[in-house]
């Protein structure tokens, strides 16, 4: 089972958008049983597929809706409140992924408060525990039997949640806008990748798929920054030869009333669909070849 994570500690570079496109490409086009994981307390990825609810205990955050399999009169469900997020891994409870409107695509949603609690741990023995939970969930026989591939969206941070994802992933992609601030985030992520690579057993390396330019515009700024990355002796080799352009439809399909709801349901020759196919199939080839 391949575990693909989109990481960059800079905000708004397209981690969630790329996670969504990749997950829909794998489930719809490749027919792979895909599990999405939302490891960001903002819960943007979850909100794409589920009607997330405001947490009555912490109104600035979101919680997952009641799970469709929850039956309040079933005695087996008597010690379950009916909601299940990926953050249950930190509380020793089972995670029950939700089906979505996309065939072959399930999601283990976020839970703002619970993920923030895990993100804020500082005592080293607790941090160590947080780091290991995601990998042990993904290595469980249930998850391994149910899914072919996992796509993880991460928070704009280098905290315990992101480290936990780096430890669990088989592949990482670093999306970035070709502007000064987001490009700085690339260096931090490469550093995490190298640290993790050194501490891993040789038999399960963490593969860096590469740096994925996103929201690319044919402006002098974007072209110059892309070129200087490509020419950089240390990191040029990691810049992918494909990119996502700045296209309003990539944002428009996020609306719950969008029709179609997936770029992959647009007509064949649609320019955004063609681009999404090109980028996602390139990444998939790198992972599954
Ligand atoms: N290629 C694109 N073209 C146009 N809009 C885009 C593109 N990629 C992302 N966006 C839009 O830019 C905004 C930020 O993207 P997104 O939420 O994917 O970034 P993020 O890295 O996940 O942010 P955060 O760090 O806050 O989690 C969103 O409104 C999204 O719809
Ligand atoms: Mg996001």
XYZ file of C-alpha atoms and ligand atoms in Angstrom:
321
model
C 0.000 0.000 0.000
C 1.478 3.305 -1.091
C 1.128 6.324 1.208
C 1.411 9.664 -0.592
C 1.597 12.906 1.391
C 1.517 16.517 0.234
C 3.698 18.630 2.522
C 4.857 22.245 2.750
C 4.900 24.230 5.961
C 3.966 27.383 4.040
C 0.226 27.968 3.874
C -1.969 28.244 0.795
C 0.408 26.574 -1.686
C -2.082 23.927 -2.803
C -1.553 20.948 -0.473
C -5.291 20.348 -0.167
C -6.038 21.006 -3.852
C -3.258 18.642 -4.973
C -4.324 15.980 -2.428
C -7.863 16.128 -3.771
C -6.830 15.957 -7.425
C -4.459 13.057 -6.760
C -7.008 11.113 -4.693
C -9.706 11.552 -7.354
C -7.308 10.605 -10.136
C -6.317 7.390 -8.320
C -9.871 6.382 -7.392
C -11.708 7.445 -10.554
C -9.144 6.878 -13.303
C -6.991 4.128 -11.854
C -9.836 2.460 -9.918
C -7.633 2.104 -6.838
C -9.269 1.806 -3.414
C -8.187 5.138 -1.995
C -8.172 6.354 1.599
C -7.888 10.108 2.113
C -6.576 11.306 5.452
C -7.013 14.869 6.653
C -4.186 15.602 9.090
C -4.793 19.346 9.173
C -6.781 20.881 12.069
C -8.331 23.282 9.513
C -10.155 20.231 8.068
C -10.324 21.652 4.508
C -9.829 18.239 2.880
C -12.599 16.696 5.003
C -14.942 19.510 4.090
C -14.563 18.596 0.412
C -16.237 15.242 0.948
C -18.256 15.487 4.176
C -20.574 17.993 5.704
C -18.312 18.859 8.638
C -20.019 20.344 11.690
C -19.110 23.119 14.099
C -17.734 21.685 17.334
C -20.142 22.748 20.121
C -17.257 22.426 22.615
C -14.889 24.594 20.524
C -16.922 26.638 18.021
C -13.893 27.793 16.035
C -13.221 24.200 14.993
C -14.911 21.465 12.951
C -15.835 17.883 13.798
C -16.939 15.055 11.502
C -20.658 14.402 10.980
C -22.431 11.325 12.368
C -21.096 8.275 10.532
C -23.597 6.572 8.176
C -22.879 3.201 9.852
C -23.665 4.481 13.355
C -26.792 2.985 14.876
C -27.678 4.548 18.238
C -29.892 1.609 19.225
C -27.329 -1.046 18.341
C -25.699 -2.198 21.610
C -22.414 -2.661 19.707
C -22.350 1.109 19.134
C -23.257 2.006 22.725
C -19.804 3.358 23.614
C -19.414 5.303 20.330
C -20.608 8.897 19.907
C -21.142 8.195 16.185
C -18.304 10.388 14.892
C -14.880 9.192 13.825
C -11.825 11.189 12.852
C -8.222 10.266 12.114
C -7.358 11.905 15.468
C -8.843 8.851 17.251
C -5.432 7.226 16.696
C -4.144 9.458 19.515
C -6.895 8.346 21.874
C -6.604 4.600 21.367
C -9.935 4.407 19.578
C -10.739 2.889 16.211
C -10.916 5.045 13.092
C -13.944 4.339 10.890
C -13.410 5.958 7.462
C -16.440 7.534 5.754
C -17.575 6.679 2.239
C -17.829 9.676 -0.110
C -19.708 10.611 -3.296
C -16.656 9.413 -5.235
C -16.550 5.689 -5.915
C -13.499 3.923 -4.391
C -12.711 6.984 -2.265
C -13.102 7.005 1.529
C -11.964 9.649 3.969
C -10.735 9.599 7.544
C -11.595 13.221 8.344
C -9.905 15.656 10.671
C -11.151 16.864 14.048
C -9.916 20.381 14.802
C -9.633 20.208 18.575
C -8.199 16.698 18.772
C -5.615 17.331 16.042
C -4.603 20.627 17.655
C -4.058 18.818 20.937
C -1.718 16.335 19.248
C 0.030 19.171 17.383
C 0.708 21.065 20.605
C 2.422 18.287 22.571
C 5.927 19.230 23.645
C 7.151 16.634 26.180
C 9.570 14.500 24.226
C 8.091 11.136 25.229
C 4.613 12.296 24.116
C 5.958 13.767 20.877
C 7.600 10.412 20.205
C 4.222 8.705 20.740
C 2.431 11.093 18.359
C 5.098 10.413 15.753
C 4.410 6.696 15.778
C 0.599 6.566 15.867
C -0.142 7.241 12.214
C 2.343 4.649 10.981
C 0.892 2.015 13.280
C -2.666 2.808 12.121
C -1.616 2.566 8.452
C 0.302 -0.662 9.075
C -2.737 -2.312 10.661
C -4.066 -5.336 8.808
C -7.550 -3.747 8.432
C -6.238 -0.702 6.598
C -3.792 -2.734 4.534
C -6.598 -5.063 3.438
C -9.122 -2.328 2.644
C -7.036 0.113 0.597
C -4.524 0.180 -2.246
C -3.337 3.720 -1.674
C -3.544 6.484 0.939
C -3.416 10.229 0.224
C -2.633 12.499 3.178
C -3.213 16.237 3.340
C -1.138 18.038 5.960
C -1.190 21.274 7.936
C 1.053 24.232 7.069
C 3.487 23.367 9.858
C 6.579 21.361 10.750
C 5.064 20.234 14.060
C 4.368 16.743 15.417
C 1.478 16.104 12.981
C 3.582 16.734 9.885
C 6.499 14.746 11.323
C 4.105 11.892 11.971
C 3.045 11.985 8.305
C 6.667 12.056 7.119
C 7.361 8.999 9.265
C 4.352 7.100 7.905
C 4.544 8.021 4.204
C 6.111 6.022 1.400
C 6.154 9.080 -0.919
C 6.044 12.837 -0.446
C 5.257 15.616 -2.890
C 6.107 19.248 -2.092
C 3.676 21.590 -3.828
C 4.783 25.196 -4.026
C 3.815 28.460 -5.599
C 6.758 29.981 -7.482
C 7.093 32.935 -5.110
C 9.705 33.770 -2.488
C 7.893 32.775 0.738
C 6.492 29.417 -0.416
C 9.816 28.497 -1.997
C 11.435 28.950 1.449
C 9.087 26.201 2.679
C 10.624 23.793 0.154
C 13.988 23.933 1.946
C 12.434 23.110 5.309
C 10.624 20.142 3.811
C 13.738 18.845 2.057
C 15.514 18.999 5.394
C 12.776 16.913 7.062
C 12.942 14.430 4.182
C 16.707 14.045 4.551
C 16.522 13.630 8.331
C 13.840 10.988 7.954
C 15.751 9.216 5.176
C 18.785 8.885 7.432
C 16.794 7.327 10.250
C 14.797 4.860 8.107
C 15.600 1.249 7.432
C 16.936 0.807 3.903
C 14.061 -1.544 3.073
C 11.404 1.157 3.347
C 12.876 4.424 2.074
C 10.862 7.637 1.996
C 10.710 8.562 -1.684
C 10.628 12.218 -2.591
C 8.484 12.373 -5.739
C 9.455 16.002 -6.129
C 8.632 19.686 -5.969
C 5.369 20.417 -7.785
C 4.894 23.990 -9.035
C 1.281 25.035 -8.445
C -0.839 28.079 -9.352
C 1.727 28.765 -12.037
C 1.247 31.916 -14.102
C 3.198 32.879 -17.200
C 4.622 35.940 -15.437
C 8.226 37.038 -15.181
C 8.212 36.337 -11.408
C 6.954 32.755 -11.672
C 9.116 31.906 -14.671
C 12.263 33.330 -13.044
C 11.753 31.572 -9.727
C 10.991 28.253 -11.447
C 14.088 28.604 -13.571
C 16.312 29.422 -10.616
C 15.012 26.344 -8.787
C 15.629 24.180 -11.853
C 19.155 25.570 -12.164
C 19.945 25.087 -8.473
C 22.567 22.345 -8.241
C 21.236 20.981 -4.954
C 17.515 20.895 -5.671
C 17.035 21.304 -9.437
C 16.803 17.529 -9.843
C 13.766 17.402 -7.564
C 11.659 19.904 -9.528
C 8.983 17.932 -11.392
C 8.684 18.431 -15.172
C 4.895 18.923 -14.783
C 2.956 21.701 -13.033
C -0.500 22.995 -12.219
C -1.367 26.365 -13.712
C -3.399 28.997 -11.923
C -6.924 28.048 -13.065
C -10.095 29.257 -11.505
C -11.841 25.885 -12.060
C -9.444 24.191 -9.636
C -10.936 26.442 -6.965
C -14.493 26.415 -8.331
C -14.942 22.639 -8.031
C -14.463 23.034 -4.259
C -17.957 24.510 -3.938
C -20.496 21.963 -2.691
C -22.933 22.931 -5.497
C -20.329 22.662 -8.255
C -21.393 20.486 -11.179
C -19.421 18.407 -11.960
C -17.702 18.143 -8.568
C -14.546 16.573 -9.907
C -12.136 17.881 -12.522
C -12.026 14.293 -13.819
C -15.727 14.495 -14.735
C -15.180 17.440 -17.071
C -15.367 16.763 -20.784
C -12.356 15.051 -22.312
C -10.705 18.043 -23.979
C -11.197 20.468 -21.066
C -7.874 22.191 -20.464
C -7.986 21.754 -16.652
C -8.822 18.075 -16.949
C -6.030 17.536 -19.472
C -3.585 19.245 -17.124
C -4.797 17.309 -14.068
C -4.457 14.026 -15.985
C -0.956 14.933 -17.077
C 0.276 15.913 -13.598
C -1.432 13.107 -11.685
C -0.487 10.390 -14.159
C 3.126 11.566 -14.045
C 3.147 11.333 -10.234
C 1.356 7.961 -10.316
C 3.899 6.590 -12.794
C 6.704 7.655 -10.476
C 5.012 5.885 -7.576
C 3.631 2.735 -9.152
C 6.128 2.066 -11.966
N -3.828 25.609 -9.413
C -4.719 26.407 -8.808
N -5.417 27.330 -9.507
C -6.288 28.156 -8.890
N -6.558 28.133 -7.579
C -5.893 27.238 -6.819
C -4.954 26.324 -7.387
N -4.441 25.569 -6.381
C -5.050 25.989 -5.253
N -5.923 26.982 -5.492
C -6.735 27.733 -4.531
O -5.830 28.415 -3.653
C -6.270 28.352 -2.305
C -5.210 27.665 -1.444
O -5.076 26.318 -1.906
P -5.070 25.094 -0.879
O -6.138 25.256 0.128
O -5.054 23.841 -1.689
O -3.647 25.330 -0.201
P -3.065 24.617 1.110
O -1.590 24.520 0.931
O -3.795 23.364 1.372
O -3.416 25.690 2.234
P -3.233 25.499 3.829
O -1.768 25.620 4.059
O -4.012 26.610 4.441
O -3.755 24.148 4.160
C -7.602 27.616 -2.337
O -8.635 28.560 -2.391
C -7.556 26.816 -3.636
O -8.849 26.608 -4.195
Mg -4.800 22.789 3.104
